[in-house]
Structures are given as structure tokens and as C-alpha cells.
XYZ file of C-alpha atoms in Angstrom:
449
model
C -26.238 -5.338 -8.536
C -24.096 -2.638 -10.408
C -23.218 0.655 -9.022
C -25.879 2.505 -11.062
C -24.745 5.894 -12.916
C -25.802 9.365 -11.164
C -25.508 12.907 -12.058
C -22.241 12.917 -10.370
C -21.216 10.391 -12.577
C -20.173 12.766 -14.957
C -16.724 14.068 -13.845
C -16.462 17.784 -12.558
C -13.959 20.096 -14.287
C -10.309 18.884 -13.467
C -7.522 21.018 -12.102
C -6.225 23.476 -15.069
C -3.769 24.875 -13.097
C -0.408 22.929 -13.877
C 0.739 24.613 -10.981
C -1.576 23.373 -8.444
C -1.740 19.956 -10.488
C 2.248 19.306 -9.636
C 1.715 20.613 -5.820
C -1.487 18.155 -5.542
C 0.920 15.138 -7.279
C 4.049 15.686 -5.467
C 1.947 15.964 -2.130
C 0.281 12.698 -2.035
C 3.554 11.207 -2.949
C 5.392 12.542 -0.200
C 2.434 11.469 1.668
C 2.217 7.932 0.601
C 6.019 7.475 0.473
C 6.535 8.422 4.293
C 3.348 6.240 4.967
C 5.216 3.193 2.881
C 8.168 3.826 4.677
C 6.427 3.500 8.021
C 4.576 0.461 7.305
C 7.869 -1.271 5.616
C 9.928 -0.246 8.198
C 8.007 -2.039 10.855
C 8.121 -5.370 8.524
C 12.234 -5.125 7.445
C 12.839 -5.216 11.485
C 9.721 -7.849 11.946
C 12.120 -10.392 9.762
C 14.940 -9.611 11.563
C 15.070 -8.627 14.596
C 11.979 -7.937 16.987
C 11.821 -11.310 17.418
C 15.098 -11.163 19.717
C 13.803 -7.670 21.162
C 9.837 -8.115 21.891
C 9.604 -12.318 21.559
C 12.829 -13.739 23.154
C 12.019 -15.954 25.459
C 10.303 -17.953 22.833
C 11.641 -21.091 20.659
C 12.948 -21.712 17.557
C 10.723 -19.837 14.658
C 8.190 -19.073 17.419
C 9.804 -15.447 18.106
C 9.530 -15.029 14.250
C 6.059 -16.625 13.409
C 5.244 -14.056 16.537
C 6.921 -10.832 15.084
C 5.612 -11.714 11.458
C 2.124 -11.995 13.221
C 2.337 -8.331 14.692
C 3.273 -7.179 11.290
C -0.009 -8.765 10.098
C -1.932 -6.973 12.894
C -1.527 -3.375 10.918
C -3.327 -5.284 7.944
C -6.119 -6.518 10.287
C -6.585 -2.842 11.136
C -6.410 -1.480 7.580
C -9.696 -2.286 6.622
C -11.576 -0.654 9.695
C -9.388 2.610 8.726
C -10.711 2.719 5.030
C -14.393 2.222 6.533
C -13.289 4.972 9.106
C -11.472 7.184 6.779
C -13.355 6.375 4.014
C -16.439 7.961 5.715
C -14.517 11.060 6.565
C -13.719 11.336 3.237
C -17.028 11.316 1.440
C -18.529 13.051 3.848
C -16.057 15.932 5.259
C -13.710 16.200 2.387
C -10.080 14.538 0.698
C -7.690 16.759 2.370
C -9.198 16.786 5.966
C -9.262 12.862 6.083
C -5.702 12.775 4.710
C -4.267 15.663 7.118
C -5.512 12.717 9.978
C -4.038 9.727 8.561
C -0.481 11.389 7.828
C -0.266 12.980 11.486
C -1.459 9.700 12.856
C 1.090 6.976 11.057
C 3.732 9.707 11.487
C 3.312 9.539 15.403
C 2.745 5.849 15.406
C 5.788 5.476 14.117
C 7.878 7.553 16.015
C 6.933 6.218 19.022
C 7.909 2.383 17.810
C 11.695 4.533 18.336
C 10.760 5.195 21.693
C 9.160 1.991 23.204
C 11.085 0.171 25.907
C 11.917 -3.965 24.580
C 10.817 -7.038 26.649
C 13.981 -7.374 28.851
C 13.046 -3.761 30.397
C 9.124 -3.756 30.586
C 8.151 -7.395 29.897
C 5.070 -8.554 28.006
C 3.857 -4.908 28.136
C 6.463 -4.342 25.340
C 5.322 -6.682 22.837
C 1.580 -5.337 23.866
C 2.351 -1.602 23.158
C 4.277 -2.975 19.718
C 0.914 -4.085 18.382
C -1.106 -1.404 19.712
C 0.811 1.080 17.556
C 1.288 -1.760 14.419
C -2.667 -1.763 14.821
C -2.421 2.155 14.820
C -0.217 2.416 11.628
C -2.687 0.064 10.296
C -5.451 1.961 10.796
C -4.402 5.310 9.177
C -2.766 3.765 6.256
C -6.275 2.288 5.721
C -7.122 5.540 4.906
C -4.077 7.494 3.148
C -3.633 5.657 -0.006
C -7.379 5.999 -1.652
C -7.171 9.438 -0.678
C -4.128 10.341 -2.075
C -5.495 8.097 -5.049
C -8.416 10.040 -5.221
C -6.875 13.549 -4.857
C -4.474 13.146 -7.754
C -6.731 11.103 -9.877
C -9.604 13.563 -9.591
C -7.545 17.142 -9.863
C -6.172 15.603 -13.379
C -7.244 15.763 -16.982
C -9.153 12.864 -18.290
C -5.707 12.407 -20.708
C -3.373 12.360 -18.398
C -4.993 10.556 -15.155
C -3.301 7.190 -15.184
C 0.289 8.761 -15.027
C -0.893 11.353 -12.454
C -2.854 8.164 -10.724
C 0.569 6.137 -10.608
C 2.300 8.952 -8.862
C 1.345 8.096 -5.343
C 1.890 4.566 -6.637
C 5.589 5.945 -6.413
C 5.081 6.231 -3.015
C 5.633 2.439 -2.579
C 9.142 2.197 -3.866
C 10.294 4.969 -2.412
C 9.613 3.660 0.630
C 10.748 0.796 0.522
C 14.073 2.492 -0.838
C 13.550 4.563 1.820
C 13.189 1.782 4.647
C 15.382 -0.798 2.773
C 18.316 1.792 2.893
C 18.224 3.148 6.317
C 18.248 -0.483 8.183
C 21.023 -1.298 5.407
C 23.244 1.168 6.803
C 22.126 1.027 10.541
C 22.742 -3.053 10.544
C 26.384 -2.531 9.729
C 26.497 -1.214 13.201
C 28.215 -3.568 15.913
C 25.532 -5.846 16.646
C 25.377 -4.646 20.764
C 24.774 -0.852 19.135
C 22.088 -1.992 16.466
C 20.159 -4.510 19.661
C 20.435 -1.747 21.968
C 19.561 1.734 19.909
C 20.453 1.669 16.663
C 17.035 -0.026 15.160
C 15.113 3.178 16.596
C 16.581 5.542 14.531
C 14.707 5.110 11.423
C 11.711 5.088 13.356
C 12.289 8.129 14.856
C 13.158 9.665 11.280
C 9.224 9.371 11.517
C 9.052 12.921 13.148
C 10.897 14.575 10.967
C 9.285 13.553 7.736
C 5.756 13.971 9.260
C 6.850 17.904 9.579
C 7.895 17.755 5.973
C 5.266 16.090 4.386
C 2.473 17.949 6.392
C 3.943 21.347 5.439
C 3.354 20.422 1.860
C -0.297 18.633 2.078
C -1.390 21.723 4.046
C -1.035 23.572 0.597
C -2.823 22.110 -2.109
C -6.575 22.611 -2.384
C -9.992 20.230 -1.775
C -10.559 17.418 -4.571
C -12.791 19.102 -8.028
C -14.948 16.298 -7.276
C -15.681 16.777 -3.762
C -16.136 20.606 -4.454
C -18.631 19.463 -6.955
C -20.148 17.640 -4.123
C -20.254 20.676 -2.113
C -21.645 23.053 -4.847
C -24.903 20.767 -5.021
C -25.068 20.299 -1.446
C -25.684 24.413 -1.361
C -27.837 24.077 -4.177
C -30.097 21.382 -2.204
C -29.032 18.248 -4.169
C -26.855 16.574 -1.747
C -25.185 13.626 -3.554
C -23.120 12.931 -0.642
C -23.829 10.075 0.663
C -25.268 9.917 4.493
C -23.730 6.735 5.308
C -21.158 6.110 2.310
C -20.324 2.340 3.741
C -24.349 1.472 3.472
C -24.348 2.812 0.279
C -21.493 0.974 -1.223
C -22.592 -2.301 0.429
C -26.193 -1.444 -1.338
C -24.943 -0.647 -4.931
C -21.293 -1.749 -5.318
C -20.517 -5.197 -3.879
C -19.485 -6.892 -7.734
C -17.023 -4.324 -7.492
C -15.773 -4.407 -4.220
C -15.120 -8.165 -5.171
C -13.270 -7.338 -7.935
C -10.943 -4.468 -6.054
C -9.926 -7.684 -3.851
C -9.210 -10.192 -6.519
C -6.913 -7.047 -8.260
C -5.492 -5.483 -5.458
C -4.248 -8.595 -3.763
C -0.926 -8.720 -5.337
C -0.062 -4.955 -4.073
C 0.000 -6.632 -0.517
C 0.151 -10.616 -0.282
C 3.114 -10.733 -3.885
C 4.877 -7.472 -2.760
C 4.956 -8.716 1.358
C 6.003 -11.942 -0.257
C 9.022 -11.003 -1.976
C 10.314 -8.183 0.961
C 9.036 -9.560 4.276
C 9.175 -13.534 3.455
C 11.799 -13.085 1.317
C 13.762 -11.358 3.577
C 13.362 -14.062 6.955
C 14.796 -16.823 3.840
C 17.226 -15.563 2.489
C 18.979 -14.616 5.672
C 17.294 -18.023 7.570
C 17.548 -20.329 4.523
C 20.047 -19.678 2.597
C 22.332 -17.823 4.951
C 22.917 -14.432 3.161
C 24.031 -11.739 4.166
C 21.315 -9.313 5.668
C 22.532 -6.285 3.745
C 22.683 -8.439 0.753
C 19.122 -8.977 0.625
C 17.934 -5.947 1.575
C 20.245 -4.552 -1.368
C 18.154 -6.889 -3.199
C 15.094 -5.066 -1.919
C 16.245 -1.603 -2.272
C 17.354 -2.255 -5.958
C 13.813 -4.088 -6.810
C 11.762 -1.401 -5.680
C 13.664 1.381 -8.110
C 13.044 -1.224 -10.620
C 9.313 -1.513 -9.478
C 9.092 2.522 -9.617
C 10.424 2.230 -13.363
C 7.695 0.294 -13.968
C 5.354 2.263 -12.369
C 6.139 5.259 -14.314
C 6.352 2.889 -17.851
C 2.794 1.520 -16.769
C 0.821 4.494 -15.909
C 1.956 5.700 -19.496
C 1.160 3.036 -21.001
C -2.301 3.453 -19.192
C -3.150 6.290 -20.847
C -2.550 5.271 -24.217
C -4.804 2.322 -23.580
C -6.475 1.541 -20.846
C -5.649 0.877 -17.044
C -7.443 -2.653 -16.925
C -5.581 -3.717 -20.109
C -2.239 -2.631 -18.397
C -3.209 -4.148 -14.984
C -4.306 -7.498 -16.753
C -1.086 -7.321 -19.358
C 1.352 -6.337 -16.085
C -0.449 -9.776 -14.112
C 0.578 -12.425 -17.026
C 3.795 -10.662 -17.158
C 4.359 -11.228 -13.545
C 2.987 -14.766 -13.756
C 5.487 -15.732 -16.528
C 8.239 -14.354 -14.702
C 7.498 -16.717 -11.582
C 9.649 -20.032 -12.873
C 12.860 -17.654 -13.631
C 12.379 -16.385 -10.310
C 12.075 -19.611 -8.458
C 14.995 -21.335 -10.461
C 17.322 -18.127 -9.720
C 16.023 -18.505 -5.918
C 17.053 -21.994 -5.821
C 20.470 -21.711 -7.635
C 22.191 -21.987 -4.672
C 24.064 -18.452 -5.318
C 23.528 -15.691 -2.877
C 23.856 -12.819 -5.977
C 21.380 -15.027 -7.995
C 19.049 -15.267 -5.169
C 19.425 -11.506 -5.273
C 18.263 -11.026 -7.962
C 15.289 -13.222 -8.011
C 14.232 -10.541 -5.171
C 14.847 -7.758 -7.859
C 12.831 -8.928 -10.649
C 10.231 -10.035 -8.213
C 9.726 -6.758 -6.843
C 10.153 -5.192 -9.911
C 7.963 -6.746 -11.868
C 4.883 -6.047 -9.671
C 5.306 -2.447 -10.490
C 3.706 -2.862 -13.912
C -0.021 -3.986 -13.044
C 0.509 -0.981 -9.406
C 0.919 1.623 -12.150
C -2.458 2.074 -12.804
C -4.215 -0.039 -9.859
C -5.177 3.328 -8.199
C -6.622 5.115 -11.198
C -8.437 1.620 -12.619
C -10.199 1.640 -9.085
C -11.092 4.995 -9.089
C -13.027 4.240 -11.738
C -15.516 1.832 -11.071
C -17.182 3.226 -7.838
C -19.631 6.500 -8.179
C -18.534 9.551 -7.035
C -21.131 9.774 -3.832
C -18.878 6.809 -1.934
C -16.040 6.569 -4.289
C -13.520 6.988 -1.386
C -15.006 4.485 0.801
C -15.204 1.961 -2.315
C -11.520 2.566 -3.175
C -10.847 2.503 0.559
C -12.813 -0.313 2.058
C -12.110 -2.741 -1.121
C -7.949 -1.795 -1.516
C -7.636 -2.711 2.014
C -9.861 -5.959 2.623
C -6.932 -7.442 0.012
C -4.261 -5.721 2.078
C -5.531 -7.505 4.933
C -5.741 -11.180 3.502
C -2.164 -10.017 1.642
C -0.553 -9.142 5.114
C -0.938 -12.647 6.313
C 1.168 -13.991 3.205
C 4.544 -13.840 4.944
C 3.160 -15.509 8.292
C 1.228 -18.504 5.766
C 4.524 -19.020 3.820
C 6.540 -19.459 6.888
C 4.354 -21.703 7.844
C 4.340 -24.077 4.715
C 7.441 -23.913 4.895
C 8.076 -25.323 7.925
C 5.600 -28.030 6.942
C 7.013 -28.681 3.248
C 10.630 -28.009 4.312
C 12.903 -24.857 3.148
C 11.922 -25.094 -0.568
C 11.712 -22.345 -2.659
C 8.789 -24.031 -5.029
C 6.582 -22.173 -1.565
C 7.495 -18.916 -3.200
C 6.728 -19.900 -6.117
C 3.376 -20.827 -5.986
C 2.278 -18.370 -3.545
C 3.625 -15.670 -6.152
C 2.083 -17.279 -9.124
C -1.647 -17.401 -7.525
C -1.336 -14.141 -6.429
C -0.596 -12.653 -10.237
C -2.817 -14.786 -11.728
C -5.368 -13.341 -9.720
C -4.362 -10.282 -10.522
C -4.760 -10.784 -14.532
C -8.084 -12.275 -14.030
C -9.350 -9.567 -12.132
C -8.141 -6.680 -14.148
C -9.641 -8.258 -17.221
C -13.284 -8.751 -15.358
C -13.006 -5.175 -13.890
C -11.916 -3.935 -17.444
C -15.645 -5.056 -18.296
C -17.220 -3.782 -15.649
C -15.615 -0.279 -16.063
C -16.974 -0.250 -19.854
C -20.590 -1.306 -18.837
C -20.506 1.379 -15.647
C -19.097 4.263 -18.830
C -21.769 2.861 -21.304
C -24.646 3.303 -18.802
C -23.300 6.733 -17.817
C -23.533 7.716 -21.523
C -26.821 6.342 -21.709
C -28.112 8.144 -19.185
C -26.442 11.549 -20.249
C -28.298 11.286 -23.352
């Protein structure tokens, strides 16, 4: 059963302040890029290292398959923080619920710096290492749809998809971000790097958490959830009591559709960083900085597209750019998997690059195609709860592809098709929520007249 249209369907007045429009745009995407660059962080040092610092006594790809599964643990917990969050934030407000998540993946993170490694505490080590993965999990759950949500709704109908796709920026920044720090930190002398040098970019945490919450203090509540407020005073309440009932009651064709979409931002992206990562360094024996050059140069290609997309969004629509950006990605898969399995380390490289990269054009306007197909009253759980069921079946991408591979040998034909179901699930789903956006607007109209 549709999501049926309300009184709150109609969108509130947006922000007309350009002023207050920039501070609420460049706020979530300092919020969402220091929340990226946590979670990537965590997966960059997953690939390579932890294994030797949390799972060493293990053999062969054990310690890895381990590591990789930790990494998955913070998707496992993502869910549970958009139903968690996602309350908070229909109920209490945008900018209280997204205060909480950016204090609590800021101090998650730092404290990753400070935990002691299996040769000093034992299997406590690798314990607190999930507990804190689960952590970072559990408030990123909650920080993108709301920094979706706070842009998206503070814009002007023309203009939303572009503002939408700026905490979409927030990915490859991030991953620049993570990408470059461990870069420049694994040049170190390998005893240096084993022994302190990984937990200085997770101590960075602290600093940007004091950064970024300086500037979210500052901009002001959501139009929509003032809206929400207004009638609350006015006895009509459209906030929903229990948003996660609510969504469950009205919304689950949608919810469906957020997964089949929103896969790709997780399962190809973790695909062609994490995975991609462990081979090229495991398989085909490059160089680590090498392919994390690879990564750091694909995600400023991926913000490119980000920016060309969410443009692009505006002039048409975001489900015709999401479903246009999925065959692109699709076609792109072969090139990718021939470059892969050239046998050259700078071709390989590049495979990463335009894999990356090319994902950017359907993330442009994910955020602000979601946005629109759940009703105000439990919008942020929708966004929330949906977004990060797909993040969780996406975060176990890296762990399944090892494991292929160690079943169909070290052939890059796993990448492949891992990458091409992903996108093609991708263009299906945009096209089907593209319909389901147009019936949710028609019905709207309907009932305005």
C-alpha cells in the first residue's frame, strides 16, 4: 500500500535566506565528510593491516576475512541507528538528532587511535575494535538522511537536487580525506606505521569533531519540521507517535525500492575501495600507495560527478539521472574488468578510478530522489531506515567477494559481476521509484484540489 498524501504533503516555505541556505549546505557536508572519513578510515586499515594488529595469530586470509568482517559489523549496526535516529528525528527535530550522531562517530573514532592491539591486551582488543565499529555504525545510521533532509528541505523546489548532492560530497571527500592520510602515514618505516603511526588519522577524529560541531551548532531547525511544530501548537500534530510503525504501515513499496537504489552507494562503492584495495595489493602485488592513489583520484572523479549529476537533476528529474547514472555504470563494467586484468599495475589503477568515479553519477541525486517518496510525518525514518538496510547487505560485499574468490580463484571476472548486479539494480530501481514518485505527486495534487 502507497504512502498516502497528507496535508503535510505539501512542502512548507523553503529557506530564502541564501545566507542561511550556504551555512545549512556547507554544514551537513562537513558533517557527512568527517562521518565518511571515519567510516572509510576504519575499512582502508581493515584491508591492510588490522589483520596483523587485532587477528594475528590467525592463518592465511583468516586474519583478513576476520578484519573485513568487523568492517561489516558498522553496517549491521547502521540500520538500528536510522530506526534510532530516525525516531529522534521525526519526533524531536533534524538538528538535535544530527548534533548526536556527529559527537558520537567523532568519539568512536578517536578512540580506535587509542585502543591497545592484541599482542598487549589479547582478545579484548579485537572485542573493543567491534564494539566501537558497531558504534560508528550506529550513528552514521543516522547522519546521512539527516543531513539529506536538512539541505533538501531548507532549499527551493529549483534548486534541491544540487543542494541534495551536497552532502553527497561528503563521500568523496572522505574518502580523499581517508585515502590521503594512510597514503602518507604508510610511507612510514613499517615498525613506526605497526606500532603508532596507523592511529594518527584516527585521532584526527577529535579535531574535526570540534570543527564540524562548531559549524552545525549554527544553522537553524529544518522548514519542514518547523512546519511540524507550528501545527503541533495549533492541535494538528502530524508528527508521527511512533514514525517506524507508521512507515512500516504506509510505506513498505517504497522502502523496497530505497534498497534496490541505494545498494550501489554501499555494496559497488565498498567493492571498488575495500575489495579492491585487499587485491590489488594481495593479487596483483601493487604497491599499497598505488592503489590507494587509485582511490583518492576516483573519489575526486566521483565528486565531479556528483556535482554534474545533481545539475543535471534539476533540469530533469532525479530518478531519470539515478536510472541514466546506473546503465552508465553498468556499461562501464567490461572496460573496468579488462583494465583490472591487464596485468599492469597503472591500468589496474585506473580501473579503480573509473570505478569509483563512475558511481558518483546515480549518488548525485540518491538523497534528494529519496526524500521524495516518503511523507513528511516519518520522512526521516523512511530515508533513514531504507538507505541503511542496503548499507547493511552492501557492507558485506567485500567479505562475499573475498570469499568467491577464494573459491573461483584470484580472477577479476568476481569484480566484475558483483559490480554489474549491483548497477543494474540500481537502474531498475531508479526507474520503478521514478514512477512511484509521479503517482505519490499526482495524488498530492489530487488531493490539493
Amino acid at each position: 500500500m502507497a504512502s498516502q498524501p497528507s496535508r503535510s504533503a505539501a512542502s512548507p516555505a523553503p529557506t530564502t535566506d541564501p545566507k542561511e541556505l550556504r551555512r545549512v549546505a556547507v554544514s551537513s557536508l562537513l558533517g557527512t565528510s568527517m562521518e565518511w572519513y571515519d567510516y572509510f578510515l576504519y575499512g582502508l586499515f581493515a584491508a591492510l593491516i588490522f589483520n596483523e594488529l587485532f587477528f594475528p595469530s590467525l592463518p592465511g586470509a583468516a586474519g583478513t576475512v576476520l578484519a573485513l568482517l568487523t568492517f561489516a559489523i558498522g553496517f549491521v549496526a547502521r540500520p538500528l541507528g536510522g530506526l534510532i535516529f530516525g525516531h529522534l528525528g521525526d519526533r524531536f527535530g533534524r538538528k538535535a538528532t544530527l548534533i548526536a550522531t556527529l559527537t558520537i562517530i567523532g568519539m568512536a573514532t578517536g578512540l580506535i587511535g587509542l585502543l591497545p592491539t592484541y599482542d598487549q591486551i589479547g582478545v579484548a582488543a579485537p572485542i573493543l575494535l567491534a564494539t566501537l565499529r558497531f558504534i560508528q555504525g550506529l550513528s552514521l545510521g543516522g547522519e546521512w538522511g539527516g543531513a539529506i533532509l536538512m539541505v533538501v528541505e531548507h532549499a527551493p523546489p529549483e534548486k534541491r537536487a544540487i543542494y541534495g548532492a551536497m552532502p553527497q560530497l561528503g563521500s568523496p571527500i572522505g574518502t580523499v580525506m581517508s585515502s590521503g592520510i594512510v597514503a602518507l602515514v604508510t610511507l612510514l618505516p613499517e615498525e613506526a606505521l605497526m606500532s603508532w603511526g596507523w592511529r594518527v588519522p584516527f585521532l584526527l577524529s577529535f579535531v574535526m569533531l570540534a570543527i564540524a560541531m562548531y559549524l552545525r551548532l549554527k544553522v537553524e531547525e529544518s522548514p519542514v519540521f518547523q512546519q511540524l511544530q507550528s501545527e503541533q501548537k495549533a492541535g494538528e500534530d502530524k508528527r508521527a507517535k511512533v514514525p517506524i510503525a507508521e512507515l512500516l504501515r504506509t510505506s513498505l513499496p517504497q522502502i523496497v525500492l530505497v534498497i534496490i537504489t541505494s545498494l550501489f552507494a554501499s555494496g559497488g562503492f565498498f567493492l571498488m575501495t575495500t575489495y579492491a584495495v585487499n587485491y590489488g595489493t594481495a593479487v596483483l602485488e601493487m604497491a599499497p600507495w598505488l592503489v590507494l592513489t587509485a582511490t583518492l583520484v576516483g573519489a575526486v572523479a566521483e565528486g565531479i560527478a556528483i556535482i554534474i549529476s545533481g545539475r543535471l537533476a534539476d533540469r530533469f528529474t532525479p530518478a531519470q539521472v539515478v536510472t541514466g547514472g546506473g546503465i552508465v555504470a553498468l556499461l562501464m563494467t567490461i572496460p573496468i574488468v579488462f583494465l583490472l586484468g591487464s596485468g599492469s599495475a597503472v591500468l589496474a589503477a585506473l580501473a579503480i578510478v573509473l570505478g569509483i568515479g563512475v558511481l558518483g553519477l546515480p549518488y548525485g541525486p540518491l538523497g534528494t530522489l529519496l526524500s521524495q517518496l516518503f511523507d513528511h510525518s516519518h520522512r526521516y525514518s523512511g530515508v533513514a531506515v531504507s538507505y541503511n538496510i542496503a548499507g547493511l547487505i552492501g557492507g558485506f560485499v567485500p567479505s562475499l567477494a573475498l570469499l568467491l574468490q577464494t573459491r573461483l580463484g584470484d580472477t577479476v571476472w568476481v569484480i566484475g559481476l558483483m559490480f554489474a548486479i549491483i548497477v543494474g539494480m540500481t537502474a531498475i530501481g531508479g526507474a520503478l521509484s521514478g514512477k512511484a514518485v509521479r503517482r505519490r505527486q499526482a495524488l498530492a495534487a489530487g488531493a490539493a484540489d
